CSV table of C-alpha atoms in Angstrom, one decimal:
chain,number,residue,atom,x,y,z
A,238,UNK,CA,26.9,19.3,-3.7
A,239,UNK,CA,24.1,16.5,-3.3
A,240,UNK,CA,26.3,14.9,-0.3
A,241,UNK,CA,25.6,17.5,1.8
A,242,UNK,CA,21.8,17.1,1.3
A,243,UNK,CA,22.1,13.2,3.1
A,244,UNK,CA,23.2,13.0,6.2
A,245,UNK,CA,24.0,8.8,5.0
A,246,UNK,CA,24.1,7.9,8.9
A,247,UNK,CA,21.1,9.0,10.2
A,248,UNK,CA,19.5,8.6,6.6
A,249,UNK,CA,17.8,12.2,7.2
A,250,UNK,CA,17.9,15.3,4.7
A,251,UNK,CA,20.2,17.8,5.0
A,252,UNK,CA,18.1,20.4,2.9
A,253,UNK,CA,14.4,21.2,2.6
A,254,UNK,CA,12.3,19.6,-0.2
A,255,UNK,CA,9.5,21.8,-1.7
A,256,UNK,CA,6.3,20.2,-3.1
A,257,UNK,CA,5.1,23.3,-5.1
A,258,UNK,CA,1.2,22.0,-5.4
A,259,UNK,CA,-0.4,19.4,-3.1
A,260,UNK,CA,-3.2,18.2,-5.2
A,261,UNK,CA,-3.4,14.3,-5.6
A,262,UNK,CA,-0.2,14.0,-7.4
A,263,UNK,CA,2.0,16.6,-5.5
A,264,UNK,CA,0.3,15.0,-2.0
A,265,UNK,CA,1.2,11.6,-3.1
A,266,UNK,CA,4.5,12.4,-3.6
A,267,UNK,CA,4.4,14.6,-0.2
A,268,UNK,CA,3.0,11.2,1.9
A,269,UNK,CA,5.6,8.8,-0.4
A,270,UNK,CA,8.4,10.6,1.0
A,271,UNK,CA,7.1,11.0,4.8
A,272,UNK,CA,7.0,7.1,4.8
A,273,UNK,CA,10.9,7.2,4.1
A,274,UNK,CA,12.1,10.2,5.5
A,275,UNK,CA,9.5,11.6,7.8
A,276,UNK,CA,8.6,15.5,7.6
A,277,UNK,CA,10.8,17.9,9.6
A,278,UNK,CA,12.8,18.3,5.9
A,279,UNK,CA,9.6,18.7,3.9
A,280,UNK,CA,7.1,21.7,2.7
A,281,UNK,CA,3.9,21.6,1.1
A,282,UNK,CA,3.1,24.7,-1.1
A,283,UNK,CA,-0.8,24.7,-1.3
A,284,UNK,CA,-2.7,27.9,-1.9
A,285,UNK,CA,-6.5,25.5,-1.5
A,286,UNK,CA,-7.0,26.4,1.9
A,287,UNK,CA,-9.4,23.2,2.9
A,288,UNK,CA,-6.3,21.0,1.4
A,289,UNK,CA,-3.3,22.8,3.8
A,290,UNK,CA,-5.7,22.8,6.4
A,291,UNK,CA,-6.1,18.8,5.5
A,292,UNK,CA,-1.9,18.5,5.2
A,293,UNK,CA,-1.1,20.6,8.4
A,294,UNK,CA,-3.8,18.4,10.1
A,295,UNK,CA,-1.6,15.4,8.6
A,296,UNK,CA,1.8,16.9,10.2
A,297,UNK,CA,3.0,19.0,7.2
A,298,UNK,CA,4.8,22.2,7.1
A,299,UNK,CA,2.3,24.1,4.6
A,300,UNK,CA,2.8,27.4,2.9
A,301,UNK,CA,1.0,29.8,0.6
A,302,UNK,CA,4.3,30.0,-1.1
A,303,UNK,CA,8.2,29.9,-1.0
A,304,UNK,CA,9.2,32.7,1.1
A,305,UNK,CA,12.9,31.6,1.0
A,306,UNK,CA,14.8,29.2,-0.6
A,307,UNK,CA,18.4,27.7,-0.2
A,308,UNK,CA,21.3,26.7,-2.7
A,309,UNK,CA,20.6,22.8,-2.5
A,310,UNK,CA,17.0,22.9,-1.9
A,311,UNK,CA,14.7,20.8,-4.3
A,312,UNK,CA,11.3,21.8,-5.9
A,313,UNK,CA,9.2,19.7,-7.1
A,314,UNK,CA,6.7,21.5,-9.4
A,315,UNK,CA,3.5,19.7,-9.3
A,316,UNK,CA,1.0,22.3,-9.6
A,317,UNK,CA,-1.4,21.9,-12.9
A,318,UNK,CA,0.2,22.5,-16.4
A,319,UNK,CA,-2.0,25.1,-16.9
A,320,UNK,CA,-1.1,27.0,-14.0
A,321,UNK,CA,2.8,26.8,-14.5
A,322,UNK,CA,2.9,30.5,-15.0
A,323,UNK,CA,1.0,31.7,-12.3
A,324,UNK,CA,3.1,29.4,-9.4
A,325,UNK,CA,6.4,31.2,-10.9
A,326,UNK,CA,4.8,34.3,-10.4
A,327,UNK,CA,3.5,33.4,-6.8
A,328,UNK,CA,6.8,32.1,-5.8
A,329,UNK,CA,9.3,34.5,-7.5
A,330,UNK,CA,12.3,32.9,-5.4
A,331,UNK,CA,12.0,30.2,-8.3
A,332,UNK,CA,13.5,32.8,-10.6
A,333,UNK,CA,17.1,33.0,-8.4
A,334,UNK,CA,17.0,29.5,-7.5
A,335,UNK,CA,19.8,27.4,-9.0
A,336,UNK,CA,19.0,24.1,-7.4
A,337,UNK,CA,17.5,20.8,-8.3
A,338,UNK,CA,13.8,21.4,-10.0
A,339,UNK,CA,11.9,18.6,-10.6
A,340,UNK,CA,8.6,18.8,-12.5
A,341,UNK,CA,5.8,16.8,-12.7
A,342,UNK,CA,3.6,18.6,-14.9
A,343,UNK,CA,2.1,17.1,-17.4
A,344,UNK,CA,3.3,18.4,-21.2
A,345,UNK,CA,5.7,21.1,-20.1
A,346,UNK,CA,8.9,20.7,-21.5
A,347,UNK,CA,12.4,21.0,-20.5
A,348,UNK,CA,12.7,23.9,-22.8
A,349,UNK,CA,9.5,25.4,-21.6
A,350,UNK,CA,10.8,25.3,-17.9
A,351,UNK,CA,14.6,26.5,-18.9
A,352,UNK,CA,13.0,29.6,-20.5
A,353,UNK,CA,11.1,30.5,-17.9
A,354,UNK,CA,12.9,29.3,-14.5
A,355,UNK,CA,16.5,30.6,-16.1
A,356,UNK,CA,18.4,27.4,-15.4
A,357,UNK,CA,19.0,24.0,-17.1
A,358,UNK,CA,19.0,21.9,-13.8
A,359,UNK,CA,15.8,20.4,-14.5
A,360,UNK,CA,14.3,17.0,-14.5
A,361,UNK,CA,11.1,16.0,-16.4
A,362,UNK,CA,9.1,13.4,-15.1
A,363,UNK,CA,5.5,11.5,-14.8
A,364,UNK,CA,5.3,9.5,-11.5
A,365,UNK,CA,1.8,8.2,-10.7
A,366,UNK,CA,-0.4,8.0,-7.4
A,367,UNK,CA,0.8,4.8,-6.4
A,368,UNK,CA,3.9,7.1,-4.8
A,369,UNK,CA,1.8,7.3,-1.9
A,370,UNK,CA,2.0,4.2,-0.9
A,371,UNK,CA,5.8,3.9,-2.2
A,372,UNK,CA,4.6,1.5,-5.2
A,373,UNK,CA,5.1,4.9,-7.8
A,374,UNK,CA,6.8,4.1,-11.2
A,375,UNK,CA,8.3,7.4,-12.3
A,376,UNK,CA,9.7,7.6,-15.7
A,377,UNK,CA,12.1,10.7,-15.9
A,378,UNK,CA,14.1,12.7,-18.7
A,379,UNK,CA,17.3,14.6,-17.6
A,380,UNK,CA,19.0,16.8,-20.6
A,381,UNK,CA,22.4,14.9,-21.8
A,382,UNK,CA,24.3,17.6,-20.0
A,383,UNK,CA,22.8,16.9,-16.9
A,384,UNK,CA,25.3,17.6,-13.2
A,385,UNK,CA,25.5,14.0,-11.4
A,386,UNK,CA,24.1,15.6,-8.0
A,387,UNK,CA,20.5,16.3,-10.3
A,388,UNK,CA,19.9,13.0,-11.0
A,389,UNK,CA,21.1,11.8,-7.8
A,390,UNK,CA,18.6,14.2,-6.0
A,391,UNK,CA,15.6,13.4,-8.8
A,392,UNK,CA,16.9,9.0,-7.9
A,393,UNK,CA,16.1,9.9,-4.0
A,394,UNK,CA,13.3,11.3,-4.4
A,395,UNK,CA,12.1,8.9,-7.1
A,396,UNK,CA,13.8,6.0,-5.0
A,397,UNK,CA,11.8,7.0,-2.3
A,398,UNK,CA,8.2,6.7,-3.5
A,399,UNK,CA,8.6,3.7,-5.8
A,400,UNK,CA,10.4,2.9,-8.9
A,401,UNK,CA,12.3,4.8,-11.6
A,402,UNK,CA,12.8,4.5,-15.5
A,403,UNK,CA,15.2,7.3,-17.1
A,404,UNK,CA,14.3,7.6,-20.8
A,405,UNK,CA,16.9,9.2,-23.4
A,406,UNK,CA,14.1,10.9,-25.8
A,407,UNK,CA,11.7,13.3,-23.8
A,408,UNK,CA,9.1,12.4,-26.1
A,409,UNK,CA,9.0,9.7,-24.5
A,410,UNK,CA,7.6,11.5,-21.3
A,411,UNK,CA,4.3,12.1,-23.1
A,412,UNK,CA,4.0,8.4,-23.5
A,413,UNK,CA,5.0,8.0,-20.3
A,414,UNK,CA,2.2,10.4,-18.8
A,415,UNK,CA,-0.4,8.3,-21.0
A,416,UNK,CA,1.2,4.8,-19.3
A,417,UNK,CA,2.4,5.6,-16.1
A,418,UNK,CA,1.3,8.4,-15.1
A,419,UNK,CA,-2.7,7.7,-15.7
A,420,UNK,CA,-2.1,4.0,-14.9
A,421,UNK,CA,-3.6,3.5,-12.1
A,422,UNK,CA,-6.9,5.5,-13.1
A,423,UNK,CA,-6.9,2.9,-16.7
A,424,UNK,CA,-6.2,-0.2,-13.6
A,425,UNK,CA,-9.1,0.9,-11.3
A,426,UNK,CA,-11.6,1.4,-13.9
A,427,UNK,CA,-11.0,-1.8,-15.2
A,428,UNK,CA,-11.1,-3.0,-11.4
A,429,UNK,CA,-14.8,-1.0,-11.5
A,430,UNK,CA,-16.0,-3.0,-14.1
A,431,UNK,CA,-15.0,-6.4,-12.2
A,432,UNK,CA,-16.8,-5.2,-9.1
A,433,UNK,CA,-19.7,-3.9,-10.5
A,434,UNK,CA,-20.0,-7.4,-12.5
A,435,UNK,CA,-19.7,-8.9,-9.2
A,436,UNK,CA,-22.1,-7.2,-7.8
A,437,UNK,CA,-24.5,-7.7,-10.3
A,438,UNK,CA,-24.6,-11.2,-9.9
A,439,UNK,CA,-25.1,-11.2,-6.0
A,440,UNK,CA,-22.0,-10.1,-4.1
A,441,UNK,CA,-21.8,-7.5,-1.6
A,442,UNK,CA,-20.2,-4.6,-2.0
A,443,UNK,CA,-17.6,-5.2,0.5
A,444,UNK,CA,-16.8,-8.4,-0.9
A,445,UNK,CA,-16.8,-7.5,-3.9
A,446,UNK,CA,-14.1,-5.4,-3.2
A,447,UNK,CA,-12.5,-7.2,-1.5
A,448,UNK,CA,-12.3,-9.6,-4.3
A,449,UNK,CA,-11.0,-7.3,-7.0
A,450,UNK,CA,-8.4,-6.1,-5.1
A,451,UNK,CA,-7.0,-9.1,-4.2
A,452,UNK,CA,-7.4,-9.8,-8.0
A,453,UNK,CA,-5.4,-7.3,-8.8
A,454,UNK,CA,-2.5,-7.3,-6.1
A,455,UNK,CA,-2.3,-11.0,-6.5
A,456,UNK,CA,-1.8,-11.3,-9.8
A,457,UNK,CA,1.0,-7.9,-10.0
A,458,UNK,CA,2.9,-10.1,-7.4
A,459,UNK,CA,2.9,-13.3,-9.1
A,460,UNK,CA,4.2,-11.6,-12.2
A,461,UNK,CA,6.7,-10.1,-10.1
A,462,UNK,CA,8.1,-12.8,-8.6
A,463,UNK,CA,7.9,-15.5,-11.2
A,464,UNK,CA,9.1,-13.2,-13.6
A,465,UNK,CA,6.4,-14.2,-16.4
A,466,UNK,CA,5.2,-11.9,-18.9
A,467,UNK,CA,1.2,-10.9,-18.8
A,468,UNK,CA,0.6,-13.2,-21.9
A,469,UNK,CA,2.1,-16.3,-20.2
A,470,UNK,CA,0.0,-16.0,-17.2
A,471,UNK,CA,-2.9,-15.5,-19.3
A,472,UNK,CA,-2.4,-18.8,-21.1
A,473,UNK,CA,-1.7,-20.4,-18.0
A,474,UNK,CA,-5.4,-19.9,-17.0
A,475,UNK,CA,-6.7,-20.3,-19.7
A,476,UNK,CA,-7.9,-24.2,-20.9
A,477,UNK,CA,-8.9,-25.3,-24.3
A,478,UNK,CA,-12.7,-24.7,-24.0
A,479,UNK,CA,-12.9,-23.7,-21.1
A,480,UNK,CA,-14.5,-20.9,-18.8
A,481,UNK,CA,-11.5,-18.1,-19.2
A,482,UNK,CA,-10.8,-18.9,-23.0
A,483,UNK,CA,-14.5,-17.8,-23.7
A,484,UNK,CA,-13.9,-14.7,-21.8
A,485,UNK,CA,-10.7,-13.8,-23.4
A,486,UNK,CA,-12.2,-14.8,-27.3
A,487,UNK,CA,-15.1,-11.8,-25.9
A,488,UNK,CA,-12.1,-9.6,-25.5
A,489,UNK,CA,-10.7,-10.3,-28.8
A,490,UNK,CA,-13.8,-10.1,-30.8
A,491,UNK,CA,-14.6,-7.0,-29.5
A,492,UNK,CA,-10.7,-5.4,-30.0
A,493,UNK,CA,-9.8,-4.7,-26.4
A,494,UNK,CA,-6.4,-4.3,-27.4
A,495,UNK,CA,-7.1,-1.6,-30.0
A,496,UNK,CA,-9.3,0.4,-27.4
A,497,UNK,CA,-6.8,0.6,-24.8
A,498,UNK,CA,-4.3,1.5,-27.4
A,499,UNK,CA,-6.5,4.4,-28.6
A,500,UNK,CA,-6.6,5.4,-25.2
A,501,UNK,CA,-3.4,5.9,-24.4
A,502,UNK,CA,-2.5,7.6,-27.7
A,503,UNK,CA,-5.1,10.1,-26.8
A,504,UNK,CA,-4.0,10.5,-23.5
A,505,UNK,CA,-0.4,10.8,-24.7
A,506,UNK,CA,-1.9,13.3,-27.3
A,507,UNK,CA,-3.6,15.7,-24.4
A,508,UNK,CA,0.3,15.8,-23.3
A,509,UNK,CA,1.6,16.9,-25.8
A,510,UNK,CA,-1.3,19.7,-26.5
A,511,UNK,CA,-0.8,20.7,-22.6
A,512,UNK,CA,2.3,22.0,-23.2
A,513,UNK,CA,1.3,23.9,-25.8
């Protein structure tokens, strides 16, 4: 039972928590939950040597592979889509394991993973690489049937690294990839084109930076903690003819909305054909 994987006094895990692929997703997850619960309880699964090398370096227990597995163990499959089959095949222990699996991958399906793991308890999700810092918003799918201790495990370890939707349709995972998932990329290029605009006009680099960040974290906590919607704060800048209005009317000439809204249906899109 998921009880005995807290110990709920010292706050520690019980059981061992398998990141099955420490690229930038899997490591962000790996870091977001050594910020809450340290690593004595935590195992990277990295076959790119230069990268364990990188995570032992950081104080991880790293492994080719799953050499032995326990009853209330959690994976968390965050090796590429595309490679799904091979990491089974790697770590063959998957195949007798009956405990929480939690997968990251983008486009694979609960279906897809119940046929070839052998076992429903399975969680779908699409965190993002603010996990790292424990600023993550996962958005998750759990079959209706779904044992209470499963989504307890998947809340911890979404709990720990951030924020957590559940959704009831697993389609809407795919969106969720598009949206959360490649969020912050869509956030920092965006924050590119600020700094290079700065830049441009006779900032240094550093400032620049400095600037758009600040930009950016500013504005994510005001929204936050006023409770205002994006459109409302907009308007609050903005004055009849003034400098921000003429920026924003450049937006909607040009259909900024539309564009990001393509975007993210074709990012959605390349989910769904991942899976595939």
């Amino acid at each position: 039972m998921f009880k005995k994987i807290i110990d709920k006094e010292k706050g520690r895990f019980m059981k061992k928590i398998y990141i099955l692929g420490a690229g930038h997703m899997g490591g962000a997850i790996l870091f977001g939950l050594r910020g809450k619960y340290g690593t004595s309880h935590l195992m990277a699964v990295e076959t790119n040597a230069s990268r364990a090398a990188y995570l032992t370096a950081c104080g991880f227990e790293v492994g080719e592979r799953i050499e032995k597995i326990e009853c209330g163990d959690i994976v968390v499959l965050a090796v590429p889509p595309q490679q799904f089959q091979i990491a089974v095949r790697d770590n063959k222990v998957l195949l007798s394991h009956n405990g929480p699996v939690i997968s990251v991958m983008a486009g694979v399906t609960t279906k897809s993973l119940r046929r070839t793991l052998g076992h429903a308890r399975l969680i779908r999700s699409t965190p993002n690489t603010a996990s790292e810092v424990r600023e993550g918003i996962t958005i998750y799918y759990a079959q209706e049937n779904a044992d209470s201790d499963l989504i307890a495990a998947a809340q911890m370890i979404f709990g720990a690294i951030g924020s957590y939707i559940q959704v009831d349709n697993e389609c809407l995972i795919d969106s969720g990839t598009a949206l959360a998932g490649g969020g912050p990329a869509l956030v920092a290029y965006f924050a590119n084109a600020l700094q290079q605009y700065a830049e441009s006009e006779g900032f240094d680099s550093k400032v620049a930076w400095e600037i758009c960040t600040q930009l950016l974290y500013g504005t994510s906590l005001l929204m936050r903690s006023t409770g205002k919607t994006s459109m409302q704060l907009c308007k609050e800048v903005q004055t009849a003819g003034g400098t921000t209005e003429r920026a924003i009317q450049v937006f909607e000439r040009n259909d900024l909305n539309r564009t990001i809204a393509l975007a993210l249906t074709a990012a959605a899109k390349r989910s769904v054909e991942l899976g595939r």
